[in-house]
PDB file of N, CA and C in Angstrom:
ATOM      1  N   GLU A  24    -155.310  15.882 109.726  1.00 91.00           N
ATOM      2  CA  GLU A  24    -155.918  17.156 109.545  1.00 91.00           C
ATOM      3  C   GLU A  24    -155.131  18.276 110.215  1.00 91.00           C
ATOM      4  N   GLU A  25    -154.871  18.010 111.563  1.00 95.00           N
ATOM      5  CA  GLU A  25    -154.108  19.060 112.300  1.00 95.00           C
ATOM      6  C   GLU A  25    -152.868  19.299 111.826  1.00 95.00           C
ATOM      7  N   ALA A  26    -152.053  18.217 111.413  1.00 96.00           N
ATOM      8  CA  ALA A  26    -150.680  18.378 110.779  1.00 96.00           C
ATOM      9  C   ALA A  26    -150.759  19.208 109.531  1.00 96.00           C
ATOM     10  N   ARG A  27    -151.805  18.887 108.717  1.00 94.00           N
ATOM     11  CA  ARG A  27    -151.920  19.633 107.463  1.00 94.00           C
ATOM     12  C   ARG A  27    -152.111  21.102 107.623  1.00 94.00           C
ATOM     13  N   LEU A  28    -153.025  21.438 108.653  1.00 92.00           N
ATOM     14  CA  LEU A  28    -153.222  22.818 108.994  1.00 92.00           C
ATOM     15  C   LEU A  28    -152.006  23.505 109.486  1.00 92.00           C
ATOM     16  N   GLN A  29    -151.302  22.872 110.382  1.00 95.00           N
ATOM     17  CA  GLN A  29    -149.992  23.394 110.897  1.00 95.00           C
ATOM     18  C   GLN A  29    -149.021  23.588 109.772  1.00 95.00           C
ATOM     19  N   ALA A  30    -148.948  22.717 108.804  1.00 95.00           N
ATOM     20  CA  ALA A  30    -148.015  22.903 107.803  1.00 95.00           C
ATOM     21  C   ALA A  30    -148.491  24.078 106.902  1.00 95.00           C
ATOM     22  N   TYR A  31    -149.758  24.335 106.701  1.00 92.00           N
ATOM     23  CA  TYR A  31    -150.188  25.447 106.039  1.00 92.00           C
ATOM     24  C   TYR A  31    -149.864  26.846 106.618  1.00 92.00           C
ATOM     25  N   VAL A  32    -150.035  26.833 107.931  1.00 92.00           N
ATOM     26  CA  VAL A  32    -149.716  27.979 108.780  1.00 92.00           C
ATOM     27  C   VAL A  32    -148.220  28.185 108.769  1.00 92.00           C
ATOM     28  N   ASP A  33    -147.441  27.172 108.941  1.00 91.00           N
ATOM     29  CA  ASP A  33    -145.986  27.324 108.938  1.00 91.00           C
ATOM     30  C   ASP A  33    -145.532  27.904 107.601  1.00 91.00           C
ATOM     31  N   ALA A  34    -146.101  27.330 106.475  1.00 90.00           N
ATOM     32  CA  ALA A  34    -145.620  27.809 105.108  1.00 90.00           C
ATOM     33  C   ALA A  34    -146.031  29.242 104.784  1.00 90.00           C
ATOM     34  N   ASN A  35    -147.153  29.716 105.381  1.00 89.00           N
ATOM     35  CA  ASN A  35    -147.626  30.968 105.032  1.00 89.00           C
ATOM     36  C   ASN A  35    -147.446  32.145 106.023  1.00 89.00           C
ATOM     37  N   MET A  36    -147.107  31.792 107.270  1.00 88.00           N
ATOM     38  CA  MET A  36    -146.847  32.779 108.218  1.00 88.00           C
ATOM     39  C   MET A  36    -145.640  33.567 107.984  1.00 88.00           C
ATOM     40  N   GLY A  37    -145.734  34.865 108.075  1.00 86.00           N
ATOM     41  CA  GLY A  37    -144.508  35.597 107.847  1.00 86.00           C
ATOM     42  C   GLY A  37    -144.155  35.815 106.377  1.00 86.00           C
ATOM     43  N   VAL A  38    -144.959  35.327 105.464  1.00 90.00           N
ATOM     44  CA  VAL A  38    -144.783  35.514 104.021  1.00 90.00           C
ATOM     45  C   VAL A  38    -145.058  37.099 103.725  1.00 90.00           C
ATOM     46  N   SER A  39    -144.010  37.832 103.382  1.00 90.00           N
ATOM     47  CA  SER A  39    -144.120  39.278 103.193  1.00 90.00           C
ATOM     48  C   SER A  39    -144.864  39.650 101.916  1.00 90.00           C
ATOM     49  N   PHE A  40    -145.495  40.560 101.936  1.00 90.00           N
ATOM     50  CA  PHE A  40    -146.158  41.169 100.663  1.00 90.00           C
ATOM     51  C   PHE A  40    -145.155  41.376  99.530  1.00 90.00           C
ATOM     52  N   GLU A  41    -143.918  41.849  99.971  1.00 89.00           N
ATOM     53  CA  GLU A  41    -142.854  42.184  99.017  1.00 89.00           C
ATOM     54  C   GLU A  41    -142.278  40.963  98.321  1.00 89.00           C
ATOM     55  N   SER A  42    -142.486  39.750  98.868  1.00 89.00           N
ATOM     56  CA  SER A  42    -141.955  38.546  98.291  1.00 89.00           C
ATOM     57  C   SER A  42    -142.618  38.162  96.970  1.00 89.00           C
ATOM     58  N   ASP A  43    -143.791  38.570  96.710  1.00 93.00           N
ATOM     59  CA  ASP A  43    -144.544  38.273  95.474  1.00 93.00           C
ATOM     60  C   ASP A  43    -145.572  39.381  95.354  1.00 93.00           C
ATOM     61  N   PRO A  44    -145.249  40.598  95.076  1.00 94.00           N
ATOM     62  CA  PRO A  44    -146.156  41.739  95.079  1.00 94.00           C
ATOM     63  C   PRO A  44    -147.343  41.616  94.141  1.00 94.00           C
ATOM     64  N   GLU A  45    -147.157  41.047  92.990  1.00 95.00           N
ATOM     65  CA  GLU A  45    -148.278  40.974  92.092  1.00 95.00           C
ATOM     66  C   GLU A  45    -149.388  39.897  92.465  1.00 95.00           C
ATOM     67  N   THR A  46    -148.902  38.758  93.003  1.00 95.00           N
ATOM     68  CA  THR A  46    -149.826  37.795  93.572  1.00 95.00           C
ATOM     69  C   THR A  46    -150.588  38.370  94.797  1.00 95.00           C
ATOM     70  N   HIS A  47    -149.781  38.937  95.651  1.00 94.00           N
ATOM     71  CA  HIS A  47    -150.357  39.454  96.986  1.00 94.00           C
ATOM     72  C   HIS A  47    -151.254  40.589  96.724  1.00 94.00           C
ATOM     73  N   GLN A  48    -151.015  41.427  95.670  1.00 96.00           N
ATOM     74  CA  GLN A  48    -151.993  42.407  95.373  1.00 96.00           C
ATOM     75  C   GLN A  48    -153.277  41.856  94.910  1.00 96.00           C
ATOM     76  N   ARG A  49    -153.174  40.864  94.121  1.00 97.00           N
ATOM     77  CA  ARG A  49    -154.422  40.165  93.607  1.00 97.00           C
ATOM     78  C   ARG A  49    -155.244  39.600  94.734  1.00 97.00           C
ATOM     79  N   GLU A  50    -154.535  39.052  95.797  1.00 96.00           N
ATOM     80  CA  GLU A  50    -155.160  38.500  97.026  1.00 96.00           C
ATOM     81  C   GLU A  50    -155.867  39.677  97.816  1.00 96.00           C
ATOM     82  N   LEU A  51    -155.186  40.689  97.946  1.00 96.00           N
ATOM     83  CA  LEU A  51    -155.907  41.833  98.710  1.00 96.00           C
ATOM     84  C   LEU A  51    -157.088  42.223  97.915  1.00 96.00           C
ATOM     85  N   GLU A  52    -157.010  42.313  96.525  1.00 97.00           N
ATOM     86  CA  GLU A  52    -158.132  42.676  95.751  1.00 97.00           C
ATOM     87  C   GLU A  52    -159.338  41.665  95.861  1.00 97.00           C
ATOM     88  N   GLU A  53    -158.916  40.417  95.925  1.00 97.00           N
ATOM     89  CA  GLU A  53    -159.920  39.378  96.124  1.00 97.00           C
ATOM     90  C   GLU A  53    -160.637  39.490  97.419  1.00 97.00           C
ATOM     91  N   LEU A  54    -159.869  39.843  98.472  1.00 97.00           N
ATOM     92  CA  LEU A  54    -160.410  40.094  99.770  1.00 97.00           C
ATOM     93  C   LEU A  54    -161.383  41.194  99.802  1.00 97.00           C
ATOM     94  N   TRP A  55    -160.990  42.345  99.110  1.00 97.00           N
ATOM     95  CA  TRP A  55    -161.951  43.410  99.027  1.00 97.00           C
ATOM     96  C   TRP A  55    -163.201  43.089  98.356  1.00 97.00           C
ATOM     97  N   ARG A  56    -163.094  42.421  97.135  1.00 97.00           N
ATOM     98  CA  ARG A  56    -164.261  42.028  96.381  1.00 97.00           C
ATOM     99  C   ARG A  56    -165.248  41.126  97.193  1.00 97.00           C
ATOM    100  N   ALA A  57    -164.619  40.218  98.002  1.00 96.00           N
ATOM    101  CA  ALA A  57    -165.412  39.308  98.756  1.00 96.00           C
ATOM    102  C   ALA A  57    -166.053  40.074  99.854  1.00 96.00           C
ATOM    103  N   SER A  58    -165.528  41.119 100.323  1.00 96.00           N
ATOM    104  CA  SER A  58    -166.006  42.040 101.391  1.00 96.00           C
ATOM    105  C   SER A  58    -167.038  43.107 100.926  1.00 96.00           C
ATOM    106  N   PHE A  59    -166.720  43.578  99.809  1.00 96.00           N
ATOM    107  CA  PHE A  59    -167.686  44.679  99.315  1.00 96.00           C
ATOM    108  C   PHE A  59    -167.988  44.452  97.862  1.00 96.00           C
ATOM    109  N   PRO A  60    -168.764  43.431  97.579  1.00 95.00           N
ATOM    110  CA  PRO A  60    -169.011  43.151  96.098  1.00 95.00           C
ATOM    111  C   PRO A  60    -169.665  44.341  95.455  1.00 95.00           C
ATOM    112  N   GLY A  61    -169.252  44.588  94.218  1.00 96.00           N
ATOM    113  CA  GLY A  61    -169.856  45.595  93.430  1.00 96.00           C
ATOM    114  C   GLY A  61    -169.150  46.958  93.655  1.00 96.00           C
ATOM    115  N   THR A  62    -168.206  46.994  94.666  1.00 96.00           N
ATOM    116  CA  THR A  62    -167.537  48.233  95.036  1.00 96.00           C
ATOM    117  C   THR A  62    -166.081  48.197  94.464  1.00 96.00           C
ATOM    118  N   ALA A  63    -165.673  49.193  93.817  1.00 98.00           N
ATOM    119  CA  ALA A  63    -164.272  49.253  93.170  1.00 98.00           C
ATOM    120  C   ALA A  63    -163.266  49.102  94.302  1.00 98.00           C
ATOM    121  N   VAL A  64    -162.265  48.263  93.879  1.00 98.00           N
ATOM    122  CA  VAL A  64    -161.174  48.005  94.708  1.00 98.00           C
ATOM    123  C   VAL A  64    -160.354  49.308  94.808  1.00 98.00           C
ATOM    124  N   PRO A  65    -160.070  49.835  96.063  1.00 98.00           N
ATOM    125  CA  PRO A  65    -159.356  50.998  96.128  1.00 98.00           C
ATOM    126  C   PRO A  65    -157.910  50.899  95.824  1.00 98.00           C
ATOM    127  N   GLY A  66    -157.147  51.858  95.536  1.00 96.00           N
ATOM    128  CA  GLY A  66    -155.742  51.805  95.286  1.00 96.00           C
ATOM    129  C   GLY A  66    -154.980  51.716  96.587  1.00 96.00           C
ATOM    130  N   ARG A  67    -153.690  51.732  96.483  1.00 95.00           N
ATOM    131  CA  ARG A  67    -152.954  51.859  97.792  1.00 95.00           C
ATOM    132  C   ARG A  67    -151.991  52.953  97.544  1.00 95.00           C
ATOM    133  N   PRO A  68    -151.943  53.911  98.479  1.00 96.00           N
ATOM    134  CA  PRO A  68    -152.693  53.929  99.735  1.00 96.00           C
ATOM    135  C   PRO A  68    -154.143  54.439  99.507  1.00 96.00           C
ATOM    136  N   ASP A  69    -155.140  54.174 100.357  1.00 97.00           N
ATOM    137  CA  ASP A  69    -156.403  54.737 100.325  1.00 97.00           C
ATOM    138  C   ASP A  69    -157.156  54.449 101.632  1.00 97.00           C
ATOM    139  N   SER A  70    -157.727  55.373 102.223  1.00 96.00           N
ATOM    140  CA  SER A  70    -158.357  55.290 103.550  1.00 96.00           C
ATOM    141  C   SER A  70    -159.516  54.207 103.504  1.00 96.00           C
ATOM    142  N   ALA A  71    -159.911  53.866 102.326  1.00 96.00           N
ATOM    143  CA  ALA A  71    -161.014  52.941 102.195  1.00 96.00           C
ATOM    144  C   ALA A  71    -160.615  51.550 102.866  1.00 96.00           C
ATOM    145  N   TRP A  72    -159.319  51.237 102.861  1.00 95.00           N
ATOM    146  CA  TRP A  72    -158.886  49.967 103.489  1.00 95.00           C
ATOM    147  C   TRP A  72    -159.211  49.845 104.956  1.00 95.00           C
ATOM    148  N   LYS A  73    -159.389  50.941 105.618  1.00 93.00           N
ATOM    149  CA  LYS A  73    -159.655  50.971 106.935  1.00 93.00           C
ATOM    150  C   LYS A  73    -161.092  50.226 107.305  1.00 93.00           C
ATOM    151  N   ARG A  74    -161.911  50.160 106.271  1.00 91.00           N
ATOM    152  CA  ARG A  74    -163.213  49.476 106.281  1.00 91.00           C
ATOM    153  C   ARG A  74    -163.030  48.026 106.601  1.00 91.00           C
ATOM    154  N   LEU A  75    -161.881  47.490 106.204  1.00 91.00           N
ATOM    155  CA  LEU A  75    -161.598  46.064 106.560  1.00 91.00           C
ATOM    156  C   LEU A  75    -160.897  45.913 107.827  1.00 91.00           C
ATOM    157  N   GLY A  76    -160.601  46.930 108.511  1.00 89.00           N
ATOM    158  CA  GLY A  76    -159.884  46.925 109.844  1.00 89.00           C
ATOM    159  C   GLY A  76    -158.428  47.174 109.752  1.00 89.00           C
ATOM    160  N   PHE A  77    -157.959  47.533 108.572  1.00 91.00           N
ATOM    161  CA  PHE A  77    -156.512  47.923 108.513  1.00 91.00           C
ATOM    162  C   PHE A  77    -156.366  49.240 109.240  1.00 91.00           C
ATOM    163  N   GLN A  78    -155.253  49.422 109.779  1.00 91.00           N
ATOM    164  CA  GLN A  78    -155.040  50.608 110.683  1.00 91.00           C
ATOM    165  C   GLN A  78    -154.685  51.920 109.952  1.00 91.00           C
ATOM    166  N   GLY A  79    -154.030  51.635 108.833  1.00 91.00           N
ATOM    167  CA  GLY A  79    -153.622  52.816 107.960  1.00 91.00           C
ATOM    168  C   GLY A  79    -154.154  52.694 106.594  1.00 91.00           C
ATOM    169  N   GLU A  80    -153.774  53.568 105.793  1.00 95.00           N
ATOM    170  CA  GLU A  80    -154.247  53.640 104.359  1.00 95.00           C
ATOM    171  C   GLU A  80    -153.679  52.607 103.424  1.00 95.00           C
ATOM    172  N   ASP A  81    -152.562  51.993 103.792  1.00 95.00           N
ATOM    173  CA  ASP A  81    -151.896  51.032 102.977  1.00 95.00           C
ATOM    174  C   ASP A  81    -152.027  49.603 103.810  1.00 95.00           C
ATOM    175  N   PRO A  82    -152.785  48.727 103.385  1.00 94.00           N
ATOM    176  CA  PRO A  82    -152.931  47.496 104.172  1.00 94.00           C
ATOM    177  C   PRO A  82    -151.651  46.690 104.364  1.00 94.00           C
ATOM    178  N   VAL A  83    -150.662  46.932 103.476  1.00 92.00           N
ATOM    179  CA  VAL A  83    -149.440  46.230 103.442  1.00 92.00           C
ATOM    180  C   VAL A  83    -148.661  46.456 104.736  1.00 92.00           C
ATOM    181  N   THR A  84    -148.800  47.679 105.307  1.00 91.00           N
ATOM    182  CA  THR A  84    -148.084  47.985 106.510  1.00 91.00           C
ATOM    183  C   THR A  84    -148.604  47.161 107.740  1.00 91.00           C
ATOM    184  N   ASP A  85    -149.838  46.723 107.691  1.00 89.00           N
ATOM    185  CA  ASP A  85    -150.401  45.946 108.782  1.00 89.00           C
ATOM    186  C   ASP A  85    -150.066  44.476 108.602  1.00 89.00           C
ATOM    187  N   LEU A  86    -149.449  44.040 107.513  1.00 87.00           N
ATOM    188  CA  LEU A  86    -149.248  42.615 107.318  1.00 87.00           C
ATOM    189  C   LEU A  86    -147.845  42.220 107.726  1.00 87.00           C
ATOM    190  N   ARG A  87    -147.097  43.033 108.434  1.00 80.00           N
ATOM    191  CA  ARG A  87    -145.708  42.582 108.733  1.00 80.00           C
ATOM    192  C   ARG A  87    -145.577  41.466 109.701  1.00 80.00           C
ATOM    193  N   GLY A  88    -146.602  41.319 110.663  1.00 78.00           N
ATOM    194  CA  GLY A  88    -146.523  40.362 111.721  1.00 78.00           C
ATOM    195  C   GLY A  88    -146.779  38.833 111.172  1.00 78.00           C
ATOM    196  N   VAL A  89    -147.948  38.715 110.724  1.00 81.00           N
ATOM    197  CA  VAL A  89    -148.308  37.431 110.246  1.00 81.00           C
ATOM    198  C   VAL A  89    -148.183  37.199 108.680  1.00 81.00           C
ATOM    199  N   GLY A  90    -147.962  38.281 108.148  1.00 87.00           N
ATOM    200  CA  GLY A  90    -147.742  38.266 106.558  1.00 87.00           C
ATOM    201  C   GLY A  90    -149.058  37.998 105.892  1.00 87.00           C
ATOM    202  N   MET A  91    -149.026  37.483 104.784  1.00 93.00           N
ATOM    203  CA  MET A  91    -150.114  37.145 103.914  1.00 93.00           C
ATOM    204  C   MET A  91    -151.091  36.040 104.497  1.00 93.00           C
ATOM    205  N   LEU A  92    -150.656  35.356 105.499  1.00 93.00           N
ATOM    206  CA  LEU A  92    -151.529  34.390 106.159  1.00 93.00           C
ATOM    207  C   LEU A  92    -152.801  34.958 106.556  1.00 93.00           C
ATOM    208  N   SER A  93    -152.919  36.103 107.131  1.00 92.00           N
ATOM    209  CA  SER A  93    -154.071  36.670 107.583  1.00 92.00           C
ATOM    210  C   SER A  93    -155.016  37.105 106.470  1.00 92.00           C
ATOM    211  N   VAL A  94    -154.474  37.616 105.300  1.00 95.00           N
ATOM    212  CA  VAL A  94    -155.355  37.901 104.132  1.00 95.00           C
ATOM    213  C   VAL A  94    -155.894  36.544 103.584  1.00 95.00           C
ATOM    214  N   ARG A  95    -155.072  35.474 103.571  1.00 94.00           N
ATOM    215  CA  ARG A  95    -155.447  34.129 103.034  1.00 94.00           C
ATOM    216  C   ARG A  95    -156.529  33.501 103.933  1.00 94.00           C
ATOM    217  N   MET A  96    -156.426  33.725 105.254  1.00 94.00           N
ATOM    218  CA  MET A  96    -157.471  33.229 106.140  1.00 94.00           C
ATOM    219  C   MET A  96    -158.740  34.003 105.931  1.00 94.00           C
ATOM    220  N   LEU A  97    -158.681  35.195 105.777  1.00 95.00           N
ATOM    221  CA  LEU A  97    -159.980  35.943 105.679  1.00 95.00           C
ATOM    222  C   LEU A  97    -160.674  35.582 104.334  1.00 95.00           C
ATOM    223  N   ILE A  98    -159.830  35.323 103.248  1.00 96.00           N
ATOM    224  CA  ILE A  98    -160.422  35.008 102.007  1.00 96.00           C
ATOM    225  C   ILE A  98    -161.124  33.663 102.118  1.00 96.00           C
ATOM    226  N   TYR A  99    -160.407  32.716 102.806  1.00 95.00           N
ATOM    227  CA  TYR A  99    -161.016  31.335 103.029  1.00 95.00           C
ATOM    228  C   TYR A  99    -162.351  31.475 103.808  1.00 95.00           C
ATOM    229  N   PHE A 100    -162.385  32.203 104.858  1.00 96.00           N
ATOM    230  CA  PHE A 100    -163.449  32.445 105.750  1.00 96.00           C
ATOM    231  C   PHE A 100    -164.646  33.055 104.862  1.00 96.00           C
ATOM    232  N   SER A 101    -164.325  34.034 103.963  1.00 97.00           N
ATOM    233  CA  SER A 101    -165.435  34.618 103.216  1.00 97.00           C
ATOM    234  C   SER A 101    -166.005  33.706 102.153  1.00 97.00           C
ATOM    235  N   LYS A 102    -165.102  32.739 101.701  1.00 96.00           N
ATOM    236  CA  LYS A 102    -165.643  31.787 100.697  1.00 96.00           C
ATOM    237  C   LYS A 102    -166.439  30.654 101.301  1.00 96.00           C
ATOM    238  N   HIS A 103    -165.949  30.152 102.387  1.00 96.00           N
ATOM    239  CA  HIS A 103    -166.421  28.919 102.997  1.00 96.00           C
ATOM    240  C   HIS A 103    -167.580  29.164 103.937  1.00 96.00           C
ATOM    241  N   TYR A 104    -167.565  30.376 104.568  1.00 97.00           N
ATOM    242  CA  TYR A 104    -168.519  30.781 105.539  1.00 97.00           C
ATOM    243  C   TYR A 104    -169.035  32.151 105.308  1.00 97.00           C
ATOM    244  N   PRO A 105    -169.700  32.346 104.111  1.00 96.00           N
ATOM    245  CA  PRO A 105    -170.011  33.689 103.664  1.00 96.00           C
ATOM    246  C   PRO A 105    -170.983  34.383 104.607  1.00 96.00           C
ATOM    247  N   LYS A 106    -171.977  33.675 105.148  1.00 96.00           N
ATOM    248  CA  LYS A 106    -173.016  34.229 106.031  1.00 96.00           C
ATOM    249  C   LYS A 106    -172.251  34.874 107.298  1.00 96.00           C
ATOM    250  N   HIS A 107    -171.399  33.954 107.911  1.00 97.00           N
ATOM    251  CA  HIS A 107    -170.778  34.434 109.139  1.00 97.00           C
ATOM    252  C   HIS A 107    -169.676  35.550 108.933  1.00 97.00           C
ATOM    253  N   TYR A 108    -169.066  35.447 107.784  1.00 96.00           N
ATOM    254  CA  TYR A 108    -168.129  36.440 107.241  1.00 96.00           C
ATOM    255  C   TYR A 108    -168.817  37.797 107.141  1.00 96.00           C
ATOM    256  N   ARG A 109    -169.938  37.790 106.544  1.00 94.00           N
ATOM    257  CA  ARG A 109    -170.775  39.028 106.369  1.00 94.00           C
ATOM    258  C   ARG A 109    -171.150  39.604 107.719  1.00 94.00           C
ATOM    259  N   GLN A 110    -171.641  38.678 108.627  1.00 95.00           N
ATOM    260  CA  GLN A 110    -172.059  39.160 109.950  1.00 95.00           C
ATOM    261  C   GLN A 110    -170.768  39.804 110.741  1.00 95.00           C
ATOM    262  N   ALA A 111    -169.690  39.179 110.605  1.00 93.00           N
ATOM    263  CA  ALA A 111    -168.497  39.724 111.351  1.00 93.00           C
ATOM    264  C   ALA A 111    -168.118  41.058 110.720  1.00 93.00           C
ATOM    265  N   LEU A 112    -168.125  41.168 109.414  1.00 92.00           N
ATOM    266  CA  LEU A 112    -167.844  42.384 108.749  1.00 92.00           C
ATOM    267  C   LEU A 112    -168.749  43.558 109.087  1.00 92.00           C
ATOM    268  N   GLN A 113    -170.078  43.089 109.124  1.00 90.00           N
ATOM    269  CA  GLN A 113    -171.127  44.166 109.542  1.00 90.00           C
ATOM    270  C   GLN A 113    -170.773  44.650 111.044  1.00 90.00           C
ATOM    271  N   ARG A 114    -170.566  43.791 111.884  1.00 88.00           N
ATOM    272  CA  ARG A 114    -170.221  44.136 113.307  1.00 88.00           C
ATOM    273  C   ARG A 114    -168.997  44.979 113.364  1.00 88.00           C
ATOM    274  N   ALA A 115    -167.991  44.689 112.584  1.00 80.00           N
ATOM    275  CA  ALA A 115    -166.728  45.519 112.517  1.00 80.00           C
ATOM    276  C   ALA A 115    -166.976  46.949 112.016  1.00 80.00           C
ATOM    277  N   GLU A 116    -167.940  47.081 111.204  1.00 75.00           N
ATOM    278  CA  GLU A 116    -168.182  48.436 110.607  1.00 75.00           C
ATOM    279  C   GLU A 116    -169.073  49.260 111.536  1.00 75.00           C
ATOM    280  N   MET A 117    -169.595  48.672 112.573  1.00 68.00           N
ATOM    281  CA  MET A 117    -170.377  49.493 113.559  1.00 68.00           C
ATOM    282  C   MET A 117    -169.619  50.522 114.244  1.00 68.00           C
TER     283      MET A 117
END
């Protein structure tokens, strides 16, 4: 199990948004919908992305370090632990 997780991290860490912008845009949109159901997904750039903790108006600029791994981890968290994800999101918005 640990080796499988490490392989996933290794394969996804540092994957830049620019490497597959259509797929990665869909993942950002999926994260938004999981976080704010029923709320329209904002364009890029838009200050609404700050609600998810992004520093600027374009979330892509915050993804340079770990790349899409961070988005994929948040999507996983929102799907598999929705109650805890909602609680964390509510605390972040305070």
